[in-house]
PDB file of C-alpha atoms and ligand atoms in Angstrom:
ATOM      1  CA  UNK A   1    -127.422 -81.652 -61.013  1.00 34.00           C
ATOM      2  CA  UNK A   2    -130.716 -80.220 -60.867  1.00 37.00           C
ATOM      3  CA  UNK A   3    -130.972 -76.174 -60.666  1.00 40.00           C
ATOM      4  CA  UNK A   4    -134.583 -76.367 -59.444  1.00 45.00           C
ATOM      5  CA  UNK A   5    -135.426 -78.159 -56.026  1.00 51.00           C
ATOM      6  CA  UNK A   6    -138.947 -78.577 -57.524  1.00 43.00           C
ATOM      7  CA  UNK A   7    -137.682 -81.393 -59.453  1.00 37.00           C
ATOM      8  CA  UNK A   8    -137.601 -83.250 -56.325  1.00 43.00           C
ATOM      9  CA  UNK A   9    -141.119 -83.431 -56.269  1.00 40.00           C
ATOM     10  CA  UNK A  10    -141.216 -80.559 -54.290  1.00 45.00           C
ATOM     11  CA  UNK A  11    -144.818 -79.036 -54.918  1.00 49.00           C
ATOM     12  CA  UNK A  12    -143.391 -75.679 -54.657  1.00 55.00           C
ATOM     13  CA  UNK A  13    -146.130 -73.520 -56.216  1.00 52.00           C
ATOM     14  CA  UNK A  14    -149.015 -74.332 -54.125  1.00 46.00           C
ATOM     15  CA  UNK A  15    -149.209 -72.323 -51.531  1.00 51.00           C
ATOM     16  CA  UNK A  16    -152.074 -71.365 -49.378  1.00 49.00           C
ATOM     17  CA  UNK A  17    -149.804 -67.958 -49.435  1.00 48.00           C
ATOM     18  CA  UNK A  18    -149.733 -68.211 -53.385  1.00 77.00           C
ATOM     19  CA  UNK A  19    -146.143 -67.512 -53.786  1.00 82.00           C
ATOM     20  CA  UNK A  20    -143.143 -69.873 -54.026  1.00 86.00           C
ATOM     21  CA  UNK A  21    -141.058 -70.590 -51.032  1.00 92.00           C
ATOM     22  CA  UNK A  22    -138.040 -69.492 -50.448  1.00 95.00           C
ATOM     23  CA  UNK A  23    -134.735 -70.624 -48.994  1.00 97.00           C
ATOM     24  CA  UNK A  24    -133.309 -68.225 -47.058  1.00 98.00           C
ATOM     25  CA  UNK A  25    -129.209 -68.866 -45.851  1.00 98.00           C
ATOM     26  CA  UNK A  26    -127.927 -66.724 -43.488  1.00 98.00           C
ATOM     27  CA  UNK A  27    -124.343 -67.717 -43.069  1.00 97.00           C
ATOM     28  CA  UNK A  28    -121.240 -65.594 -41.261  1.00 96.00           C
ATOM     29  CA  UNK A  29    -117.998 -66.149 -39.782  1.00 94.00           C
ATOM     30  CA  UNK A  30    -118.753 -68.371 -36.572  1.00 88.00           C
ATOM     31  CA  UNK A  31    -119.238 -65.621 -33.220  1.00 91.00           C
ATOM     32  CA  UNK A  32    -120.626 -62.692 -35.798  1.00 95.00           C
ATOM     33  CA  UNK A  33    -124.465 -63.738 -34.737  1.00 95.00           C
ATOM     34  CA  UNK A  34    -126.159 -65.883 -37.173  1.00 94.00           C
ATOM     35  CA  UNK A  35    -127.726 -68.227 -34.574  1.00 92.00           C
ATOM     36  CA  UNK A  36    -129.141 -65.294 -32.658  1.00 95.00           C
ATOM     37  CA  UNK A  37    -130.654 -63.392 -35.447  1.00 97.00           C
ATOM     38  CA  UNK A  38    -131.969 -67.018 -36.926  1.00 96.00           C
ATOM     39  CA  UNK A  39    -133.542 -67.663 -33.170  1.00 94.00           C
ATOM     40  CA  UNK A  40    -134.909 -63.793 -33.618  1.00 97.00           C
ATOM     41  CA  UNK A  41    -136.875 -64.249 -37.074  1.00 98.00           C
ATOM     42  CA  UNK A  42    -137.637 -67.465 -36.065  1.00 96.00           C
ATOM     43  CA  UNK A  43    -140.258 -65.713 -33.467  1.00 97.00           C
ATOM     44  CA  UNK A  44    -140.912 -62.982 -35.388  1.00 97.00           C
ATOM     45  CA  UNK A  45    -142.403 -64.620 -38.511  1.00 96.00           C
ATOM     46  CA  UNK A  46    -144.749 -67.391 -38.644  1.00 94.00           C
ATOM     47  CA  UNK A  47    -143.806 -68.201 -42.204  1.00 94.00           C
ATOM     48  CA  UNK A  48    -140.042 -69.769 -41.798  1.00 96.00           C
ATOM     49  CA  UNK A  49    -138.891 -72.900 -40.251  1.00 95.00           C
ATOM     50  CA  UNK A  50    -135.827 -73.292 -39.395  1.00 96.00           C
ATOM     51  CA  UNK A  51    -133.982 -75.886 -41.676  1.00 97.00           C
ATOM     52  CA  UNK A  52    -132.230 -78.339 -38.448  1.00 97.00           C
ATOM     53  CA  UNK A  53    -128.990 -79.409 -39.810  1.00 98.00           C
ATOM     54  CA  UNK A  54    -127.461 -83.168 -38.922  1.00 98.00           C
ATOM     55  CA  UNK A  55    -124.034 -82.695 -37.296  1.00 98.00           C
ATOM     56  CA  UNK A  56    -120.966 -84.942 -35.621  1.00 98.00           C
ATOM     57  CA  UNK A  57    -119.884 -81.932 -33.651  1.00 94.00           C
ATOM     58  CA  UNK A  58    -120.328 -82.569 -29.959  1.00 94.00           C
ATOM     59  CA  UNK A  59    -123.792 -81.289 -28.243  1.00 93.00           C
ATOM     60  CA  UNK A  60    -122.622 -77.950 -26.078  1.00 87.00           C
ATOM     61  CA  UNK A  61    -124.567 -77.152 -23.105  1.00 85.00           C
ATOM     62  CA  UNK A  62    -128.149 -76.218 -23.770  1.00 88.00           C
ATOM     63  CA  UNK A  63    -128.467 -77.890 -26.838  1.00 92.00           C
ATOM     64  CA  UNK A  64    -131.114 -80.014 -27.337  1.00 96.00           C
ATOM     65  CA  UNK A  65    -131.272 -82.873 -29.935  1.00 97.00           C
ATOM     66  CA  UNK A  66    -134.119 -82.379 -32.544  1.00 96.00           C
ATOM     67  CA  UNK A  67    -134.231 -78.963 -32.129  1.00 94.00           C
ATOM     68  CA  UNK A  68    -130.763 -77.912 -32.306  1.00 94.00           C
ATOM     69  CA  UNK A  69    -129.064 -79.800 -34.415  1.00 97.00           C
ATOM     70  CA  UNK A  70    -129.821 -84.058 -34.840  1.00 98.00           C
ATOM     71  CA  UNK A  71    -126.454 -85.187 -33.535  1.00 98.00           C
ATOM     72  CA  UNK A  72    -125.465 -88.124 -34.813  1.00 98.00           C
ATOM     73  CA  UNK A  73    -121.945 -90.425 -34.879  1.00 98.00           C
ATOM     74  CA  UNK A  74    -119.597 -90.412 -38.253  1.00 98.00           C
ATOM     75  CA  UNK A  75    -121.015 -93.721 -39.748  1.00 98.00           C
ATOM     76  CA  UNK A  76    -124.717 -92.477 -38.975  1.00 98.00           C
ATOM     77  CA  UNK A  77    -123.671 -89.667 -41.140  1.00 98.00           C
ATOM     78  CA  UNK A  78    -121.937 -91.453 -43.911  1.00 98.00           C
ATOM     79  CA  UNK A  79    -124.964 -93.487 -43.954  1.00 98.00           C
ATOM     80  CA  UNK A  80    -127.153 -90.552 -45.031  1.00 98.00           C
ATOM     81  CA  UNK A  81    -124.932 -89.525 -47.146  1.00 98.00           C
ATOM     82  CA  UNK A  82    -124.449 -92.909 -48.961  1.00 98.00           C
ATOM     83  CA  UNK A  83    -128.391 -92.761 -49.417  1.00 97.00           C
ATOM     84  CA  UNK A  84    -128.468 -89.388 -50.888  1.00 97.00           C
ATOM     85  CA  UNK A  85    -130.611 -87.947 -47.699  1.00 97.00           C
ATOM     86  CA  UNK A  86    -129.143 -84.863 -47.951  1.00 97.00           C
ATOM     87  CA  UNK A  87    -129.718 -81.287 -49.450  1.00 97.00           C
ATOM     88  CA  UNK A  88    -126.222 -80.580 -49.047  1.00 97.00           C
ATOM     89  CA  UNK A  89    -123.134 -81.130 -46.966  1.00 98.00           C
ATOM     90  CA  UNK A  90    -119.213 -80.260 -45.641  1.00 97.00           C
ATOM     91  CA  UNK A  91    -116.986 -80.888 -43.292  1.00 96.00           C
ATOM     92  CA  UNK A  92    -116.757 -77.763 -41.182  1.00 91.00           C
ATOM     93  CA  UNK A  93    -113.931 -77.535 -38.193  1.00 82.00           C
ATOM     94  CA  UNK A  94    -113.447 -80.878 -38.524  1.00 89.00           C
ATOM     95  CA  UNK A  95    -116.851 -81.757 -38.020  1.00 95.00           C
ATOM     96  CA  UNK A  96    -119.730 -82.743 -40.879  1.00 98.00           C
ATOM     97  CA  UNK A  97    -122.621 -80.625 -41.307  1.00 98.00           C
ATOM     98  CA  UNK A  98    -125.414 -81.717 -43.206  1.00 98.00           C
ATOM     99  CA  UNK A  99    -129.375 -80.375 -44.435  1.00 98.00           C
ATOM    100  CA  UNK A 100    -131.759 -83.376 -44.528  1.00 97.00           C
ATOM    101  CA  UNK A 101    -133.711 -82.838 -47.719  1.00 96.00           C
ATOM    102  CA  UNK A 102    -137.426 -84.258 -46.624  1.00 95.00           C
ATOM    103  CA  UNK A 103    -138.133 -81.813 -43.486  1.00 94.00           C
ATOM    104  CA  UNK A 104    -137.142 -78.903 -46.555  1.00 94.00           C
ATOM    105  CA  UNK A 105    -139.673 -80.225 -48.832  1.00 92.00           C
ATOM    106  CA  UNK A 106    -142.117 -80.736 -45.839  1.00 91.00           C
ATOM    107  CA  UNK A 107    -141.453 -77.170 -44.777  1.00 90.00           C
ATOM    108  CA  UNK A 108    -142.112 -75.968 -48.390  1.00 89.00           C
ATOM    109  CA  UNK A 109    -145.217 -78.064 -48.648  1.00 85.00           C
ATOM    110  CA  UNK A 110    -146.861 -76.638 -45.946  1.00 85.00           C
ATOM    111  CA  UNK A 111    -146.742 -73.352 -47.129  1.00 83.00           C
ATOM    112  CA  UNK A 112    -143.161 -72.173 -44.959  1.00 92.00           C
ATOM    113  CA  UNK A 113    -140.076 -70.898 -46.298  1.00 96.00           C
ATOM    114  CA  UNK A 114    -137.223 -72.197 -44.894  1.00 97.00           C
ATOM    115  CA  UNK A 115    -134.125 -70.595 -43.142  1.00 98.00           C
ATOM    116  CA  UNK A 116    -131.020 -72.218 -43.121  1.00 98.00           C
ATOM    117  CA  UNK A 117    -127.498 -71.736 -40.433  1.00 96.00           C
ATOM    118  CA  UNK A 118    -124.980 -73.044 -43.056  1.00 96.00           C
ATOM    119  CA  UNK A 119    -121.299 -72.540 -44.215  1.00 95.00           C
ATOM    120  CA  UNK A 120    -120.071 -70.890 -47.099  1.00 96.00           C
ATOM    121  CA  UNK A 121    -119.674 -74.799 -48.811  1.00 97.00           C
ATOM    122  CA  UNK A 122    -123.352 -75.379 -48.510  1.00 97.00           C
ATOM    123  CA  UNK A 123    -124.492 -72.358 -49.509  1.00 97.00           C
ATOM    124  CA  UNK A 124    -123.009 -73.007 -53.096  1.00 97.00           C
ATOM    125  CA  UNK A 125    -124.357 -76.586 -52.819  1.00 97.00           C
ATOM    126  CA  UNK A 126    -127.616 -75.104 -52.550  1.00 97.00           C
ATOM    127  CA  UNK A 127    -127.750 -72.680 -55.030  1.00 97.00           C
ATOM    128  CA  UNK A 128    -126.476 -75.345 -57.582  1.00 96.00           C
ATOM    129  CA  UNK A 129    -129.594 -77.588 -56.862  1.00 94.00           C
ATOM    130  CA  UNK A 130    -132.357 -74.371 -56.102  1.00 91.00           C
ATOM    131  CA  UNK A 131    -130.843 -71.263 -57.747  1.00 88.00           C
ATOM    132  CA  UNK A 132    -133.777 -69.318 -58.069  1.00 89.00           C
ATOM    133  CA  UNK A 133    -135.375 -70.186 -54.710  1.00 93.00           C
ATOM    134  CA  UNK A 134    -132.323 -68.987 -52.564  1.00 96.00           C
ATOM    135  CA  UNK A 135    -131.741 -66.168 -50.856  1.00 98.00           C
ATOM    136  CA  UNK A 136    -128.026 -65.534 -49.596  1.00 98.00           C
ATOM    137  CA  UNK A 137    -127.606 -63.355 -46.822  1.00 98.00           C
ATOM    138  CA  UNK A 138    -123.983 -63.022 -45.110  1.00 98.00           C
ATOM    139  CA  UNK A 139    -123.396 -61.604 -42.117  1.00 98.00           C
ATOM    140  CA  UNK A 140    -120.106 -59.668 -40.874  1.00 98.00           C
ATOM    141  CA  UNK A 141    -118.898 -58.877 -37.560  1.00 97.00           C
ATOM    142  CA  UNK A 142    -117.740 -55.348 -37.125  1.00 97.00           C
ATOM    143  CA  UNK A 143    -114.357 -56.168 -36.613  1.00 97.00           C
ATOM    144  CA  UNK A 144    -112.052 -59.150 -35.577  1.00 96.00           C
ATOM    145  CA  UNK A 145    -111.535 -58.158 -32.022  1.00 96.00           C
ATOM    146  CA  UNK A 146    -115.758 -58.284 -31.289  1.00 96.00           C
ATOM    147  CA  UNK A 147    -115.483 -60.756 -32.915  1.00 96.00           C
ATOM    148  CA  UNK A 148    -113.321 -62.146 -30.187  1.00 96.00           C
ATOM    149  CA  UNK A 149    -114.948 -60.745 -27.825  1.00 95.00           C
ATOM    150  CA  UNK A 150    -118.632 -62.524 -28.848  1.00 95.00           C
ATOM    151  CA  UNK A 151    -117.434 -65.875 -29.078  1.00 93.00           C
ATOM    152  CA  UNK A 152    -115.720 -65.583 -25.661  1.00 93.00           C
ATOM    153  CA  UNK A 153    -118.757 -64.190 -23.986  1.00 92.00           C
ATOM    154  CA  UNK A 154    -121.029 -67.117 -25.552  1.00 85.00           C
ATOM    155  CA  UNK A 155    -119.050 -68.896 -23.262  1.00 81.00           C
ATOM    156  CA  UNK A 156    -119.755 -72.380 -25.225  1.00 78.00           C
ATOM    157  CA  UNK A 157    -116.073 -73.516 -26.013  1.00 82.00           C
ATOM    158  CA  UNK A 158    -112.536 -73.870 -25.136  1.00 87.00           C
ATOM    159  CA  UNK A 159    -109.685 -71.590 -25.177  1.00 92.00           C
ATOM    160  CA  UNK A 160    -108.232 -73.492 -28.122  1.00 91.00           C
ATOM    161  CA  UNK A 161    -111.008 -74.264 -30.034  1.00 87.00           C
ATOM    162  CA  UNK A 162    -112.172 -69.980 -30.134  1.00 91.00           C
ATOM    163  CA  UNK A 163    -108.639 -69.967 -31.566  1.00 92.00           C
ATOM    164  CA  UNK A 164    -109.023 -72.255 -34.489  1.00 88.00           C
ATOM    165  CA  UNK A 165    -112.485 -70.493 -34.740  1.00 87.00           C
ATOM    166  CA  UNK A 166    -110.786 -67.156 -35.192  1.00 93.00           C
ATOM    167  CA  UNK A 167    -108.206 -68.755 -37.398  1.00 91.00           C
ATOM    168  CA  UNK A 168    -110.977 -69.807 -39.645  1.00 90.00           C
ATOM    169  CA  UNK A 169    -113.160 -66.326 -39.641  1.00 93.00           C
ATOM    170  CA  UNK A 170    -110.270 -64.624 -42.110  1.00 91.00           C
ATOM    171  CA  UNK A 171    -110.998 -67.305 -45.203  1.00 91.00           C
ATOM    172  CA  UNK A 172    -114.868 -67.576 -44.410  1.00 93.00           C
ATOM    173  CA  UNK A 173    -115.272 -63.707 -44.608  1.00 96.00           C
ATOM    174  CA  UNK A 174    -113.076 -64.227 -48.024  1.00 95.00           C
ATOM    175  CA  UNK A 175    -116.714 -66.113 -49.111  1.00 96.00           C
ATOM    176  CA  UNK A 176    -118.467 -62.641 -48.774  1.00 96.00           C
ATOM    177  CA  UNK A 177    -119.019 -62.219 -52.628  1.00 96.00           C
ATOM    178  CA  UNK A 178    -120.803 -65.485 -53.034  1.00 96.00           C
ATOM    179  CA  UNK A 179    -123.750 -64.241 -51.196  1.00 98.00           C
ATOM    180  CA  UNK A 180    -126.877 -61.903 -52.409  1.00 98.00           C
ATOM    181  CA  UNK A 181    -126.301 -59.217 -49.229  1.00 98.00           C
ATOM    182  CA  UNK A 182    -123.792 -58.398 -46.555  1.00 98.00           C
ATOM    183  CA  UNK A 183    -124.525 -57.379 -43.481  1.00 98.00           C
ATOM    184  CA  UNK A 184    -122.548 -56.043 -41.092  1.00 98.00           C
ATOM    185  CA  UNK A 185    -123.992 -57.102 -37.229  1.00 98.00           C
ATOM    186  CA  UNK A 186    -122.883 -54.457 -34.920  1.00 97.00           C
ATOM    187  CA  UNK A 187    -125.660 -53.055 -33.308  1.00 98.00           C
ATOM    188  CA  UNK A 188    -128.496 -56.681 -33.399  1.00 98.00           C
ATOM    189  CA  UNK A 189    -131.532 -54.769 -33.429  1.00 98.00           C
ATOM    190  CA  UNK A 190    -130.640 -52.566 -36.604  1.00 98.00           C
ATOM    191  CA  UNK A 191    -128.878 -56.120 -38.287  1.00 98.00           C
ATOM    192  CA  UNK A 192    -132.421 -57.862 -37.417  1.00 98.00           C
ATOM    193  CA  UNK A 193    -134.548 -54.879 -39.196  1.00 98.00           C
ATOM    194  CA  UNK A 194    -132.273 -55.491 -42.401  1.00 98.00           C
ATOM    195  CA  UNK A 195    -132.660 -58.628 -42.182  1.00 98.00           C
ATOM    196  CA  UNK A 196    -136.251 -58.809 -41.609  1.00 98.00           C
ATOM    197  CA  UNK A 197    -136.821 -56.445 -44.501  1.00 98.00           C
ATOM    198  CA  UNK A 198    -134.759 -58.409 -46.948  1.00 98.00           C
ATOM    199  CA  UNK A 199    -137.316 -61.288 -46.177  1.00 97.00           C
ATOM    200  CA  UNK A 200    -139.939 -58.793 -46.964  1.00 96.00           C
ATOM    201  CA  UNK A 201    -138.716 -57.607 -50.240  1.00 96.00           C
ATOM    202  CA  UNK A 202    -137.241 -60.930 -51.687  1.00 96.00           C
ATOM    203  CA  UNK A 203    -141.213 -62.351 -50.321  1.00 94.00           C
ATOM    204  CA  UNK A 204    -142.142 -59.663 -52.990  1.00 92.00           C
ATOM    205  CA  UNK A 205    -140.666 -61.007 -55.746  1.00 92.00           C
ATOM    206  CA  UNK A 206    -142.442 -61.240 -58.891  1.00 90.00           C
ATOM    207  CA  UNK A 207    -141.414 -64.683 -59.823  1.00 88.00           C
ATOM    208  CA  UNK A 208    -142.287 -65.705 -55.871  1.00 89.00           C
ATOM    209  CA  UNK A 209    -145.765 -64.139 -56.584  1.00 88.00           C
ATOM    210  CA  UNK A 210    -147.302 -66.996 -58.584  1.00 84.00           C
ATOM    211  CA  UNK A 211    -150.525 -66.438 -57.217  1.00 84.00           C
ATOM    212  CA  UNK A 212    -150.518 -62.878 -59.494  1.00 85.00           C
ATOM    213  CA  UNK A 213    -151.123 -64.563 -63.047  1.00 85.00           C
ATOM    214  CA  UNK A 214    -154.260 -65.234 -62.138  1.00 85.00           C
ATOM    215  CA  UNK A 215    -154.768 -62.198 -60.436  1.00 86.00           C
ATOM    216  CA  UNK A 216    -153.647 -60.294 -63.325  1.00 88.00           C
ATOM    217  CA  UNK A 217    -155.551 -62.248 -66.088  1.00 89.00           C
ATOM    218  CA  UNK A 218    -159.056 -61.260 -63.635  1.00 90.00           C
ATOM    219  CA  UNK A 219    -158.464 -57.812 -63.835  1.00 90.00           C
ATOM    220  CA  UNK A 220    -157.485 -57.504 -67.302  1.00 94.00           C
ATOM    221  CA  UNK A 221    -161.066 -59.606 -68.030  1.00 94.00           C
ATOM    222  CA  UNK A 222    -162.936 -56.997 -65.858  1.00 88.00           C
TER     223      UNK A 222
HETATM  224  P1  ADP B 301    -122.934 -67.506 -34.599  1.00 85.50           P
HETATM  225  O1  ADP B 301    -124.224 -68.239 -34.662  1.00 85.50           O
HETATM  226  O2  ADP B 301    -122.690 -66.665 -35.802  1.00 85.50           O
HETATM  227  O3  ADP B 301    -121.772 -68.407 -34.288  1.00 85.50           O
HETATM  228  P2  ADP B 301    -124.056 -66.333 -32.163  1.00 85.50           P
HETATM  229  O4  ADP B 301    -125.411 -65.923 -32.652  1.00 85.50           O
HETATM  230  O5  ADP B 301    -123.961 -67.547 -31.299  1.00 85.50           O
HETATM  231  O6  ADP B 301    -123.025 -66.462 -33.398  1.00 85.50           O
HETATM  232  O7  ADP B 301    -123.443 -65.055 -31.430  1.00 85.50           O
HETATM  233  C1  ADP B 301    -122.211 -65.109 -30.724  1.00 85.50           C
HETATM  234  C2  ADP B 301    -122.338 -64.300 -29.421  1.00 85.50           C
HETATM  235  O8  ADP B 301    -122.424 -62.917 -29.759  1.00 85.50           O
HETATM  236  C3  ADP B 301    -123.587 -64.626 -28.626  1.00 85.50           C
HETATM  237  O9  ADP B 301    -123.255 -64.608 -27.237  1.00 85.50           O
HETATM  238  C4  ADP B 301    -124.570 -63.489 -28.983  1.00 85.50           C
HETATM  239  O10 ADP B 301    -125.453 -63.212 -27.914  1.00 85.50           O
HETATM  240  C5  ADP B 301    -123.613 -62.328 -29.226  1.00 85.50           C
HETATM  241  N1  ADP B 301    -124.081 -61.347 -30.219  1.00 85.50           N
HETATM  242  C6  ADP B 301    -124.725 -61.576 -31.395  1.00 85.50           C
HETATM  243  N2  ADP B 301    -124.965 -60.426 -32.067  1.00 85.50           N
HETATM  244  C7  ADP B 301    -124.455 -59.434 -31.299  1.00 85.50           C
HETATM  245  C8  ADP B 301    -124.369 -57.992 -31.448  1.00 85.50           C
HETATM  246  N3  ADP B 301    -124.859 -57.346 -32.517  1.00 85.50           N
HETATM  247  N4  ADP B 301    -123.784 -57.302 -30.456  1.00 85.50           N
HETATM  248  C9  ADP B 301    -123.269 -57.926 -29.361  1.00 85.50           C
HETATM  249  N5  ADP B 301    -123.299 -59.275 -29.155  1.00 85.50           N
HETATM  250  C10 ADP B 301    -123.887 -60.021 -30.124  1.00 85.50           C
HETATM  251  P1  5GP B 302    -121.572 -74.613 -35.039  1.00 85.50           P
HETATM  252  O1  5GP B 302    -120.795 -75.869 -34.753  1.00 85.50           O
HETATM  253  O2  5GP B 302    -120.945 -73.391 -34.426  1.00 85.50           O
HETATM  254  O3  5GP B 302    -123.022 -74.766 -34.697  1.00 85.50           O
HETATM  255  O4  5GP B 302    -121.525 -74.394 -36.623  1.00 85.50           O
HETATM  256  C1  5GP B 302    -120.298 -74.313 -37.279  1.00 85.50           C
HETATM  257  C2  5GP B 302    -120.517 -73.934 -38.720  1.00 85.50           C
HETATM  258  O5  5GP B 302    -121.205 -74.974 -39.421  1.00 85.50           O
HETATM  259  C3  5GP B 302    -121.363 -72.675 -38.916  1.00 85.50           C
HETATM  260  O6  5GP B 302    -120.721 -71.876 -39.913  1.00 85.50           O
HETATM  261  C4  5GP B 302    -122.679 -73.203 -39.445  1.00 85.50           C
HETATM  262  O7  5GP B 302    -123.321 -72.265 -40.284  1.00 85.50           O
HETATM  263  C5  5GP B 302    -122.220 -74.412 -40.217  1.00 85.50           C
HETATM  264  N1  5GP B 302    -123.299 -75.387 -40.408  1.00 85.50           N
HETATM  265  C6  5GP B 302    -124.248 -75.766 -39.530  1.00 85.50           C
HETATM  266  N2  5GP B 302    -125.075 -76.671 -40.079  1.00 85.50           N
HETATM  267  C7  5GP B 302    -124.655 -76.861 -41.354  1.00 85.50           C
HETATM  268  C8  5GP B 302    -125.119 -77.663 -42.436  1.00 85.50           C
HETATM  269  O8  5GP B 302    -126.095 -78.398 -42.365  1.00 85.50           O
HETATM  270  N3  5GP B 302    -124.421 -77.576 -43.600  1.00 85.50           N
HETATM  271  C9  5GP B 302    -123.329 -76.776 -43.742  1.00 85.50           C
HETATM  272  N4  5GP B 302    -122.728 -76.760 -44.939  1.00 85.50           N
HETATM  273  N5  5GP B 302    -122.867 -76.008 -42.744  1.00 85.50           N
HETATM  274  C10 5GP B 302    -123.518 -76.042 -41.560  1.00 85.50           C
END
């Protein structure tokens, strides 16, 4: 497998920002706030797109196809899958989850890193194919009782399905160590600064700062 998504043609380097994107994963337990603090970066910086996953899971009230997720049946998605359309994907609560590759390297080509919502399974996927363009981050809930507590008052699904949900949260937090940081979301406006400033810092990179050889070779020519 490839371990640079550049070798998919993706023009990574040329950036009008002179820097290499990045991916940037923010996965967590489902209830402990991913989507929020992804809707919450999302307005706060111009310079990520959200990554919009293909799913089988049912549309819950207020979702909107395209923007969402692209909600599709089970042989639409083992179509894609069949023609390698896909970044990376898993079955998730019974459902499959997939990242469409070409809106990624569009994303990347016009100069935008690119945030993904995905599972511990996709995560790894990723990092096999882009190692050193991803950027893990893993958010915690401060316990498992707000934990609870947040997926009941999102109010988007049943009694027995925040069950299996719950069931599931004790062997996705066991993924913690695969990720780069972990964050614990208890109060969201403190969780969104850390957040926002790992952007900021991993943005800083000096293998993300291609645009500094140049830079470097001027000055030293001065
Ligand atoms: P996820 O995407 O991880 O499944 P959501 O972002 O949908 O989780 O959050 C679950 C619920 O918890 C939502 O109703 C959201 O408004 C709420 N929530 C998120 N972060 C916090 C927080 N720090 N404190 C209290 N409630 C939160
Ligand atoms: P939900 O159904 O609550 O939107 O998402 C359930 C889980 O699937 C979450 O952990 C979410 O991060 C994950 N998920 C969403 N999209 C993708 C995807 O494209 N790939 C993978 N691997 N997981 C995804």
């Amino acid at each position: 497998m490839a371990d640079n998504i550049s070798s998919q043609n993706i023009d990574n380097d040329h950036r009008e920002l002179n820097r290499r994107g990045l991916l940037f994963v923010l996965s967590s337990p489902s209830g402990a706030g991913k989507s929020t603090l992804a809707h919450m970066l999302l307005k706060a910086d111009r310079e990520i797109a959200m990554s919009v996953s293909v799913t089988t899971r049912p549309k819950r009230p207020g979702e909107e196809h395209g923007r969402d997720y692209y909600f599709v049946n089970g042989d639409q998605f083992e179509e894609m899958v069949a023609d390698h359309s896909f970044l990376e994907y898993a079955t998730v609560f019974g459902n499959r989850y997939g990242t469409p590759t070409v809106p990624v390297q569009q994303s990347l080509e016009a100069g935008q890193d690119v945030l993904f919502d995905i599972d511990w399974q996709g995560t790894q996927q990723l990092y096999q194919r882009a190692g050193q363009d991803v950027v893990r981050v893993f958010i915690l809930p401060p316990s498992l009782e707000e934990l609870r507590k947040r997926l009941e008052s999102r109010n988007t699904d049943a009694p027995d399905i925040i069950e299996s949900r719950m069931q599931r949260a004790v062997s996705e937090i066991s993924h913690w160590d695969g990720y780069d940081y972990v964050l614990i979301n208890d109060d969201l406006d403190a969780c969104f600064a850390k957040v926002k400033q790992i952007l900021a810092t991993e943005r800083m990179r000096r293998s993300r700062q291609t645009g500094l050889i140049g830079f470097v070779r001027d000055l030293m020519a001065e």
